[in-house]
């Protein structure tokens, strides 16, 4: 008899899972407490998948053999508690989809930099002519692609939420970009729980697999001491030479893997800044482990175009550069942005504060930021944090006003950067909406 799979959440992840499950012969029921977007509803109908929206019918859900929950639904959700109390296994989309592909899986996680590293790795593999899919937290869901295509490789960006509820999936190459405190509300405000979630990426690796990590990252080093890792280790570092892996020396990025050394002058890399050197090193190591040619790696690292809303150059107007970094929704992301600019900065910041500790930004702000333009309903904490370090702090509650004020304050040679260090939900739909509004208004100056 066919197994009954219940899916909670009908976003890209849930809908993709439903399509794959149907194809694999499951009896599928999808339930979403919110209203389902029309495009996903149409897909579910076209595929003959039973679903409900605006409610969770306990009787139907608790008759499942197995449940796949979307990453956005916390374990504390009442329906999830009921499922677990009944002893029904709850897994993630990543766990489910991995059962139905023999492809080589390259998984990338980290608090910051994972999107860029994922896109960069995909870019190199694609340029090398590999049959490769891009998924996880970016683009089409992994499950959808397993259902519809036949890729030999997948490059997957995975958040901690997507790694939760993975149990048997094995990643041939796992990259951990870094660990800094984030999303702690989902982890009982315990950093060790968040770290354990990130380290699940190594869970089923064997001595034939590879773990790529930042040797410079303190929390990663601590996590590795407390985790049994069977994979071969390949560190990358900005500060010290490594035998097997990648490092920076004399303004060159050096990748040393499989007895092959690649040297690339830093000024030839398309992505600037120290954090991007880390992203380039991680992607370069992964590519060499897959025996991709030196020339392809060098060329790809030089011609890659960065992801939208992450240190995205918008325009130069009257000698002022405007940069959209709306994806910087936490303090660490904003730190990376401010760190890689060596000119006077007009910083547009603020939004929904996730309990930010601004102290790590103060040394950078003191030396580089000439003005802060706050963009949020409540800007008190930014004033509190930087009032003694920055002469000019201006409050705004509309992107239009923030951009207008930046044009008055910025002078030739300055950089205006939208790098909020906060979530966007007080004034915008999401960080993409915030970034697009910024770009549109800058282009209208």
CSV table of C-alpha atoms in Angstrom, one decimal:
chain,number,residue,atom,x,y,z
A,1,UNK,CA,0.0,0.0,0.0
A,2,UNK,CA,1.2,3.5,-0.9
A,3,UNK,CA,2.7,5.5,2.0
A,4,UNK,CA,0.9,8.7,3.0
A,5,UNK,CA,3.1,11.8,2.9
A,6,UNK,CA,1.9,15.0,4.5
A,7,UNK,CA,3.6,18.3,3.6
A,8,UNK,CA,3.4,21.4,5.8
A,9,UNK,CA,3.8,24.6,3.9
A,10,UNK,CA,3.1,25.3,0.2
A,11,UNK,CA,5.9,27.6,-0.8
A,12,UNK,CA,8.6,26.6,-3.3
A,13,UNK,CA,10.0,23.9,-0.9
A,14,UNK,CA,6.6,22.4,-0.1
A,15,UNK,CA,5.2,22.5,-3.6
A,16,UNK,CA,8.4,21.0,-5.1
A,17,UNK,CA,8.3,18.2,-2.5
A,18,UNK,CA,4.6,17.5,-3.4
A,19,UNK,CA,5.5,17.2,-7.1
A,20,UNK,CA,8.4,14.8,-6.3
A,21,UNK,CA,6.3,12.7,-3.8
A,22,UNK,CA,3.5,12.3,-6.3
A,23,UNK,CA,5.9,11.2,-9.0
A,24,UNK,CA,7.4,8.6,-6.5
A,25,UNK,CA,3.9,7.1,-5.9
A,26,UNK,CA,3.1,8.5,-2.5
A,27,UNK,CA,-0.4,9.5,-1.4
A,28,UNK,CA,0.2,13.2,-1.0
A,29,UNK,CA,-1.6,15.8,1.2
A,30,UNK,CA,-0.4,19.3,1.5
A,31,UNK,CA,-1.5,21.7,4.3
A,32,UNK,CA,-0.8,25.4,4.7
A,33,UNK,CA,-2.0,27.5,7.6
A,34,UNK,CA,-1.8,30.6,5.3
A,35,UNK,CA,-3.3,31.2,1.9
A,36,UNK,CA,-1.4,29.5,-1.0
A,37,UNK,CA,0.1,31.7,-3.7
A,38,UNK,CA,-1.9,31.3,-7.0
A,39,UNK,CA,1.1,29.9,-9.0
A,40,UNK,CA,1.6,27.1,-6.4
A,41,UNK,CA,-2.1,26.4,-6.1
A,42,UNK,CA,-2.3,26.0,-9.9
A,43,UNK,CA,0.7,23.6,-9.9
A,44,UNK,CA,-0.9,21.5,-7.1
A,45,UNK,CA,-4.2,21.3,-9.1
A,46,UNK,CA,-2.4,20.4,-12.3
A,47,UNK,CA,-0.5,17.6,-10.6
A,48,UNK,CA,-3.7,16.2,-8.9
A,49,UNK,CA,-2.3,16.9,-5.4
A,50,UNK,CA,-4.8,17.2,-2.6
A,51,UNK,CA,-4.3,20.3,-0.5
A,52,UNK,CA,-5.9,22.7,2.1
A,53,UNK,CA,-5.1,26.3,2.9
A,54,UNK,CA,-5.9,28.6,5.8
A,55,UNK,CA,-6.0,25.7,8.3
A,56,UNK,CA,-4.5,22.5,9.5
A,57,UNK,CA,-6.9,19.5,9.6
A,58,UNK,CA,-5.5,17.5,12.4
A,59,UNK,CA,-7.2,14.2,11.5
A,60,UNK,CA,-5.8,14.3,8.0
A,61,UNK,CA,-2.4,15.4,9.0
A,62,UNK,CA,-2.0,12.9,11.9
A,63,UNK,CA,-2.8,10.0,9.6
A,64,UNK,CA,0.5,10.5,7.8
A,65,UNK,CA,3.3,7.9,7.6
A,66,UNK,CA,5.8,10.7,7.3
A,67,UNK,CA,5.7,14.5,7.3
A,68,UNK,CA,7.9,17.0,5.4
A,69,UNK,CA,7.8,20.4,6.9
A,70,UNK,CA,8.9,23.6,5.2
A,71,UNK,CA,12.0,25.2,6.8
A,72,UNK,CA,10.1,28.3,7.9
A,73,UNK,CA,7.8,26.3,10.3
A,74,UNK,CA,9.4,26.0,13.8
A,75,UNK,CA,9.4,22.8,15.8
A,76,UNK,CA,7.4,24.7,18.4
A,77,UNK,CA,4.4,25.1,16.1
A,78,UNK,CA,1.3,23.4,17.6
A,79,UNK,CA,0.7,21.1,14.7
A,80,UNK,CA,4.4,20.0,14.7
A,81,UNK,CA,4.2,19.2,18.4
A,82,UNK,CA,1.1,17.1,17.8
A,83,UNK,CA,2.9,15.2,14.9
A,84,UNK,CA,6.0,14.5,17.1
A,85,UNK,CA,3.9,13.5,20.1
A,86,UNK,CA,2.2,10.8,17.9
A,87,UNK,CA,5.7,9.5,16.8
A,88,UNK,CA,5.3,10.4,13.1
A,89,UNK,CA,8.7,11.1,11.6
A,90,UNK,CA,9.3,14.8,10.5
A,91,UNK,CA,11.9,15.4,7.9
A,92,UNK,CA,13.1,18.2,5.7
A,93,UNK,CA,12.7,18.7,1.9
A,94,UNK,CA,16.4,18.2,1.5
A,95,UNK,CA,16.3,14.8,3.3
A,96,UNK,CA,13.3,13.7,1.2
A,97,UNK,CA,14.7,14.8,-2.2
A,98,UNK,CA,18.1,13.3,-1.6
A,99,UNK,CA,16.5,9.8,-1.5
A,100,UNK,CA,15.6,10.1,-5.1
A,101,UNK,CA,18.9,11.3,-6.8
A,102,UNK,CA,22.3,9.7,-7.2
A,103,UNK,CA,23.8,13.1,-8.0
A,104,UNK,CA,27.0,14.4,-6.3
A,105,UNK,CA,25.8,16.9,-3.7
A,106,UNK,CA,27.8,20.0,-2.8
A,107,UNK,CA,26.2,21.7,0.2
A,108,UNK,CA,27.0,25.2,1.5
A,109,UNK,CA,26.0,26.8,4.8
A,110,UNK,CA,27.2,29.6,7.0
A,111,UNK,CA,25.7,32.7,8.6
A,112,UNK,CA,27.1,35.0,6.0
A,113,UNK,CA,28.5,34.5,2.5
A,114,UNK,CA,26.6,31.3,1.7
A,115,UNK,CA,24.6,32.7,-1.2
A,116,UNK,CA,27.7,34.2,-2.9
A,117,UNK,CA,29.7,31.0,-2.3
A,118,UNK,CA,26.9,28.9,-3.7
A,119,UNK,CA,26.4,31.0,-6.8
A,120,UNK,CA,30.2,31.2,-7.4
A,121,UNK,CA,30.6,27.4,-7.1
A,122,UNK,CA,27.7,26.8,-9.4
A,123,UNK,CA,29.2,29.4,-11.9
A,124,UNK,CA,32.6,27.5,-11.9
A,125,UNK,CA,31.0,24.1,-12.3
A,126,UNK,CA,28.7,25.4,-15.1
A,127,UNK,CA,31.7,26.9,-16.9
A,128,UNK,CA,33.5,23.6,-16.6
A,129,UNK,CA,30.6,22.0,-18.6
A,130,UNK,CA,29.2,19.9,-15.8
A,131,UNK,CA,25.5,19.0,-15.8
A,132,UNK,CA,24.7,20.9,-12.6
A,133,UNK,CA,21.6,22.1,-10.7
A,134,UNK,CA,21.4,25.0,-8.3
A,135,UNK,CA,19.0,24.8,-5.4
A,136,UNK,CA,18.2,24.8,-1.7
A,137,UNK,CA,17.7,28.3,-0.3
A,138,UNK,CA,18.0,29.8,-3.8
A,139,UNK,CA,16.1,29.4,-7.0
A,140,UNK,CA,14.0,26.3,-7.6
A,141,UNK,CA,13.7,23.8,-4.8
A,142,UNK,CA,15.9,20.8,-4.7
A,143,UNK,CA,12.9,18.5,-4.6
A,144,UNK,CA,11.4,20.1,-7.7
A,145,UNK,CA,14.6,19.7,-9.6
A,146,UNK,CA,15.0,16.0,-8.6
A,147,UNK,CA,11.4,15.5,-9.9
A,148,UNK,CA,11.9,17.3,-13.2
A,149,UNK,CA,15.5,17.1,-14.3
A,150,UNK,CA,18.4,14.7,-14.2
A,151,UNK,CA,21.5,16.6,-13.0
A,152,UNK,CA,24.8,14.9,-12.1
A,153,UNK,CA,25.7,17.5,-9.6
A,154,UNK,CA,23.7,19.8,-7.3
A,155,UNK,CA,25.1,22.9,-5.6
A,156,UNK,CA,22.8,23.6,-2.6
A,157,UNK,CA,22.7,26.6,-0.4
A,158,UNK,CA,21.4,25.4,3.0
A,159,UNK,CA,20.2,27.5,5.9
A,160,UNK,CA,20.3,26.1,9.4
A,161,UNK,CA,16.5,25.6,9.1
A,162,UNK,CA,17.0,23.4,6.1
A,163,UNK,CA,19.7,21.3,7.8
A,164,UNK,CA,17.3,20.7,10.8
A,165,UNK,CA,15.4,17.5,10.2
A,166,UNK,CA,18.1,16.0,7.9
A,167,UNK,CA,19.1,12.6,9.1
A,168,UNK,CA,20.6,10.4,6.3
A,169,UNK,CA,21.5,12.8,3.5
A,170,UNK,CA,25.2,12.6,2.7
A,171,UNK,CA,27.0,15.6,1.1
A,172,UNK,CA,30.1,14.7,-0.9
A,173,UNK,CA,31.5,18.3,-0.4
A,174,UNK,CA,30.3,20.4,2.6
A,175,UNK,CA,31.3,24.0,2.9
A,176,UNK,CA,30.8,25.9,6.2
A,177,UNK,CA,31.5,29.6,5.4
A,178,UNK,CA,31.4,30.8,9.0
A,179,UNK,CA,29.3,30.8,12.2
A,180,UNK,CA,28.0,34.0,13.9
A,181,UNK,CA,25.0,34.3,16.2
A,182,UNK,CA,21.8,34.6,14.2
A,183,UNK,CA,18.2,33.2,14.3
A,184,UNK,CA,18.7,32.4,18.0
A,185,UNK,CA,15.0,32.8,18.6
A,186,UNK,CA,14.5,29.5,16.7
A,187,UNK,CA,17.2,27.8,18.9
A,188,UNK,CA,15.9,28.6,22.4
A,189,UNK,CA,18.4,31.5,22.4
A,190,UNK,CA,21.2,29.0,22.8
A,191,UNK,CA,24.2,29.6,20.5
A,192,UNK,CA,25.3,25.9,20.9
A,193,UNK,CA,21.9,24.8,19.4
A,194,UNK,CA,22.4,27.0,16.4
A,195,UNK,CA,26.0,25.7,16.0
A,196,UNK,CA,24.9,22.1,16.2
A,197,UNK,CA,22.4,22.8,13.5
A,198,UNK,CA,25.1,24.1,11.1
A,199,UNK,CA,27.3,21.1,11.9
A,200,UNK,CA,24.6,18.7,10.7
A,201,UNK,CA,26.1,19.4,7.2
A,202,UNK,CA,28.9,16.9,8.2
A,203,UNK,CA,26.6,14.3,9.7
A,204,UNK,CA,26.9,11.5,7.2
A,205,UNK,CA,30.1,12.3,5.5
A,206,UNK,CA,32.7,9.5,5.2
A,207,UNK,CA,36.5,9.5,4.7
A,208,UNK,CA,35.8,9.8,1.0
A,209,UNK,CA,34.0,13.1,1.4
A,210,UNK,CA,35.4,16.7,2.0
A,211,UNK,CA,34.7,19.4,4.6
A,212,UNK,CA,35.8,22.9,3.6
A,213,UNK,CA,35.9,25.5,6.5
A,214,UNK,CA,37.3,28.8,7.6
A,215,UNK,CA,40.4,28.2,9.7
A,216,UNK,CA,40.1,31.9,10.9
A,217,UNK,CA,36.6,31.5,12.3
A,218,UNK,CA,36.6,31.0,16.1
A,219,UNK,CA,33.1,29.4,16.4
A,220,UNK,CA,33.8,27.0,13.6
A,221,UNK,CA,37.0,25.8,15.3
A,222,UNK,CA,35.1,25.3,18.6
A,223,UNK,CA,32.3,23.4,16.8
A,224,UNK,CA,34.9,21.1,15.1
A,225,UNK,CA,36.4,20.2,18.5
A,226,UNK,CA,33.0,19.1,19.6
A,227,UNK,CA,31.9,17.2,16.5
A,228,UNK,CA,33.1,13.9,15.1
A,229,UNK,CA,34.0,14.7,11.5
A,230,UNK,CA,35.0,11.8,9.3
A,231,UNK,CA,35.5,13.8,6.1
A,232,UNK,CA,38.9,15.0,4.8
A,233,UNK,CA,39.5,18.6,6.0
A,234,UNK,CA,40.3,21.5,3.7
A,235,UNK,CA,40.7,24.8,5.5
A,236,UNK,CA,40.9,28.3,4.0
A,237,UNK,CA,42.5,31.3,5.7
A,238,UNK,CA,43.2,35.0,5.2
A,239,UNK,CA,45.9,35.0,7.9
A,240,UNK,CA,48.0,31.8,7.7
A,241,UNK,CA,49.4,29.4,5.2
A,242,UNK,CA,47.7,26.0,4.9
A,243,UNK,CA,49.1,22.8,3.4
A,244,UNK,CA,45.9,21.5,1.8
A,245,UNK,CA,43.3,24.1,1.1
A,246,UNK,CA,43.5,27.9,0.3
A,247,UNK,CA,45.1,31.0,1.7
A,248,UNK,CA,46.1,34.6,0.9
A,249,UNK,CA,49.8,35.6,0.6
A,250,UNK,CA,51.5,38.6,-1.0
A,251,UNK,CA,48.2,39.9,-2.4
A,252,UNK,CA,47.5,36.6,-4.2
A,253,UNK,CA,44.9,33.9,-3.5
A,254,UNK,CA,46.5,30.5,-3.5
A,255,UNK,CA,44.5,27.3,-3.8
A,256,UNK,CA,46.5,24.1,-3.1
A,257,UNK,CA,44.5,20.9,-3.7
A,258,UNK,CA,45.3,17.5,-5.1
A,259,UNK,CA,49.0,18.5,-5.5
A,260,UNK,CA,48.0,21.3,-7.8
A,261,UNK,CA,48.6,25.0,-7.0
A,262,UNK,CA,46.6,27.9,-8.4
A,263,UNK,CA,47.7,31.4,-7.8
A,264,UNK,CA,45.4,34.3,-8.6
A,265,UNK,CA,46.3,38.0,-7.9
A,266,UNK,CA,43.6,39.5,-5.6
A,267,UNK,CA,43.1,42.4,-8.0
A,268,UNK,CA,42.0,39.9,-10.7
A,269,UNK,CA,39.1,38.5,-8.6
A,270,UNK,CA,35.7,39.9,-9.6
A,271,UNK,CA,34.6,39.9,-5.9
A,272,UNK,CA,36.3,42.5,-3.7
A,273,UNK,CA,36.8,42.6,0.1
A,274,UNK,CA,38.1,40.1,2.6
A,275,UNK,CA,34.8,38.2,3.0
A,276,UNK,CA,34.7,37.7,-0.7
A,277,UNK,CA,38.3,36.3,-0.7
A,278,UNK,CA,36.9,33.7,1.7
A,279,UNK,CA,34.0,32.9,-0.7
A,280,UNK,CA,36.4,32.6,-3.6
A,281,UNK,CA,38.7,30.3,-1.6
A,282,UNK,CA,35.9,28.0,-0.6
A,283,UNK,CA,34.5,27.8,-4.1
A,284,UNK,CA,38.0,27.3,-5.6
A,285,UNK,CA,38.8,24.4,-3.2
A,286,UNK,CA,35.5,22.6,-4.0
A,287,UNK,CA,36.1,23.0,-7.7
A,288,UNK,CA,39.6,21.5,-7.5
A,289,UNK,CA,38.3,18.6,-5.4
A,290,UNK,CA,36.0,17.9,-8.5
A,291,UNK,CA,39.1,18.0,-10.7
A,292,UNK,CA,38.1,21.2,-12.5
A,293,UNK,CA,40.9,22.7,-14.6
A,294,UNK,CA,43.0,25.5,-13.2
A,295,UNK,CA,42.2,27.8,-16.2
A,296,UNK,CA,38.4,27.3,-15.7
A,297,UNK,CA,38.7,28.2,-12.0
A,298,UNK,CA,40.9,31.2,-12.6
A,299,UNK,CA,38.6,32.5,-15.4
A,300,UNK,CA,35.4,31.9,-13.4
A,301,UNK,CA,36.7,33.7,-10.3
A,302,UNK,CA,37.6,36.7,-12.5
A,303,UNK,CA,34.3,37.0,-14.5
A,304,UNK,CA,31.6,36.2,-11.9
A,305,UNK,CA,28.9,38.7,-11.3
A,306,UNK,CA,27.7,39.0,-7.7
A,307,UNK,CA,24.2,38.3,-6.4
A,308,UNK,CA,21.5,41.0,-6.4
A,309,UNK,CA,21.2,43.0,-3.1
A,310,UNK,CA,24.6,41.8,-1.9
A,311,UNK,CA,27.3,44.6,-2.3
A,312,UNK,CA,25.6,45.3,-5.7
A,313,UNK,CA,27.0,48.3,-7.4
A,314,UNK,CA,24.1,50.5,-8.6
A,315,UNK,CA,25.5,53.7,-10.1
A,316,UNK,CA,28.1,56.5,-9.8
A,317,UNK,CA,26.4,59.9,-9.7
A,318,UNK,CA,28.4,63.1,-9.4
A,319,UNK,CA,31.4,61.1,-8.2
A,320,UNK,CA,29.5,59.2,-5.5
A,321,UNK,CA,29.1,55.4,-5.7
A,322,UNK,CA,25.8,53.9,-4.7
A,323,UNK,CA,25.8,50.3,-3.4
A,324,UNK,CA,22.8,48.1,-2.7
A,325,UNK,CA,23.5,45.7,0.2
A,326,UNK,CA,19.9,45.2,1.3
A,327,UNK,CA,20.6,41.5,1.9
A,328,UNK,CA,22.6,42.5,5.0
A,329,UNK,CA,19.9,41.8,7.5
A,330,UNK,CA,22.3,41.2,10.4
A,331,UNK,CA,25.2,43.0,12.1
A,332,UNK,CA,27.9,40.7,10.7
A,333,UNK,CA,26.8,41.2,7.1
A,334,UNK,CA,26.9,44.9,7.6
A,335,UNK,CA,30.4,44.6,9.1
A,336,UNK,CA,31.6,42.8,5.9
A,337,UNK,CA,30.1,45.6,3.8
A,338,UNK,CA,31.7,48.5,5.8
A,339,UNK,CA,35.0,46.6,6.0
A,340,UNK,CA,35.5,46.4,2.2
A,341,UNK,CA,35.0,50.1,1.5
A,342,UNK,CA,38.0,52.3,2.0
A,343,UNK,CA,36.4,55.7,1.3
A,344,UNK,CA,34.1,57.9,3.3
A,345,UNK,CA,30.7,56.2,3.8
A,346,UNK,CA,27.2,57.5,4.0
A,347,UNK,CA,25.5,54.5,5.6
A,348,UNK,CA,21.7,53.8,5.2
A,349,UNK,CA,20.8,51.4,8.1
A,350,UNK,CA,18.0,50.3,10.3
A,351,UNK,CA,14.7,48.3,10.2
A,352,UNK,CA,13.5,45.6,12.5
A,353,UNK,CA,16.3,45.1,15.0
A,354,UNK,CA,16.8,41.4,15.8
A,355,UNK,CA,18.5,42.2,19.2
A,356,UNK,CA,21.6,43.5,17.4
A,357,UNK,CA,24.8,44.0,19.2
A,358,UNK,CA,26.3,47.0,17.4
A,359,UNK,CA,29.6,47.0,19.3
A,360,UNK,CA,31.5,45.0,16.6
A,361,UNK,CA,30.7,47.8,14.1
A,362,UNK,CA,31.9,50.7,16.2
A,363,UNK,CA,35.6,50.6,15.2
A,364,UNK,CA,34.7,50.5,11.5
A,365,UNK,CA,32.0,53.2,11.9
A,366,UNK,CA,34.4,55.5,13.8
A,367,UNK,CA,37.0,55.4,11.0
A,368,UNK,CA,34.9,55.3,7.9
A,369,UNK,CA,31.3,56.5,8.3
A,370,UNK,CA,30.7,60.2,8.0
A,371,UNK,CA,26.9,60.0,8.3
A,372,UNK,CA,24.2,57.5,9.1
A,373,UNK,CA,20.7,57.7,7.6
A,374,UNK,CA,18.3,55.6,9.6
A,375,UNK,CA,15.6,53.9,7.7
A,376,UNK,CA,13.1,52.4,10.2
A,377,UNK,CA,10.2,53.0,12.4
A,378,UNK,CA,12.3,52.9,15.6
A,379,UNK,CA,15.8,54.1,15.2
A,380,UNK,CA,16.6,54.7,18.9
A,381,UNK,CA,19.2,51.8,19.2
A,382,UNK,CA,21.2,53.1,16.2
A,383,UNK,CA,21.4,56.6,17.8
A,384,UNK,CA,22.4,54.9,21.1
A,385,UNK,CA,25.1,52.8,19.5
A,386,UNK,CA,26.7,55.4,17.2
A,387,UNK,CA,25.7,58.8,18.6
A,388,UNK,CA,29.2,59.5,20.0
A,389,UNK,CA,31.0,58.2,16.9
A,390,UNK,CA,29.1,59.8,14.0
A,391,UNK,CA,28.4,63.5,13.8
A,392,UNK,CA,25.4,63.3,11.6
A,393,UNK,CA,22.5,60.7,12.2
A,394,UNK,CA,19.3,61.4,10.3
A,395,UNK,CA,15.9,59.7,10.8
A,396,UNK,CA,13.8,58.7,7.8
A,397,UNK,CA,10.8,56.3,7.4
A,398,UNK,CA,10.7,56.2,3.6
A,399,UNK,CA,13.3,55.0,1.0
A,400,UNK,CA,12.6,58.1,-1.0
A,401,UNK,CA,13.6,60.3,1.9
A,402,UNK,CA,16.7,58.2,2.7
A,403,UNK,CA,18.0,58.4,-0.8
A,404,UNK,CA,17.2,62.2,-1.0
A,405,UNK,CA,19.1,62.8,2.2
A,406,UNK,CA,22.0,60.7,1.0
A,407,UNK,CA,22.4,63.0,-2.1
A,408,UNK,CA,22.6,66.1,0.2
A,409,UNK,CA,25.1,64.6,2.5
A,410,UNK,CA,27.5,62.7,0.2
A,411,UNK,CA,30.3,64.5,-1.6
A,412,UNK,CA,32.4,63.5,-4.6
A,413,UNK,CA,34.6,60.4,-3.7
A,414,UNK,CA,32.1,59.1,-1.0
A,415,UNK,CA,30.2,55.9,-1.1
A,416,UNK,CA,26.5,55.7,-0.2
A,417,UNK,CA,25.6,52.1,0.9
A,418,UNK,CA,22.3,50.6,1.9
A,419,UNK,CA,23.4,47.9,4.4
A,420,UNK,CA,20.6,47.8,7.0
A,421,UNK,CA,21.9,45.3,9.6
A,422,UNK,CA,18.2,44.7,10.3
A,423,UNK,CA,15.2,42.9,8.8
A,424,UNK,CA,12.9,44.8,6.5
A,425,UNK,CA,9.4,44.0,7.7
A,426,UNK,CA,8.6,47.4,9.3
A,427,UNK,CA,8.6,49.3,6.0
A,428,UNK,CA,9.0,46.8,3.2
A,429,UNK,CA,7.7,43.4,2.0
A,430,UNK,CA,11.2,41.9,2.3
A,431,UNK,CA,14.9,42.8,1.7
A,432,UNK,CA,14.4,42.4,-2.1
A,433,UNK,CA,11.6,45.0,-2.1
A,434,UNK,CA,13.9,47.3,0.0
A,435,UNK,CA,16.8,46.8,-2.4
A,436,UNK,CA,14.8,47.4,-5.5
A,437,UNK,CA,13.2,50.6,-4.2
A,438,UNK,CA,16.7,51.8,-3.4
A,439,UNK,CA,18.0,51.0,-6.9
A,440,UNK,CA,15.0,52.6,-8.6
A,441,UNK,CA,15.3,55.8,-6.6
A,442,UNK,CA,19.1,56.1,-7.1
A,443,UNK,CA,18.6,55.7,-10.9
A,444,UNK,CA,16.1,58.6,-10.8
A,445,UNK,CA,18.5,61.0,-9.1
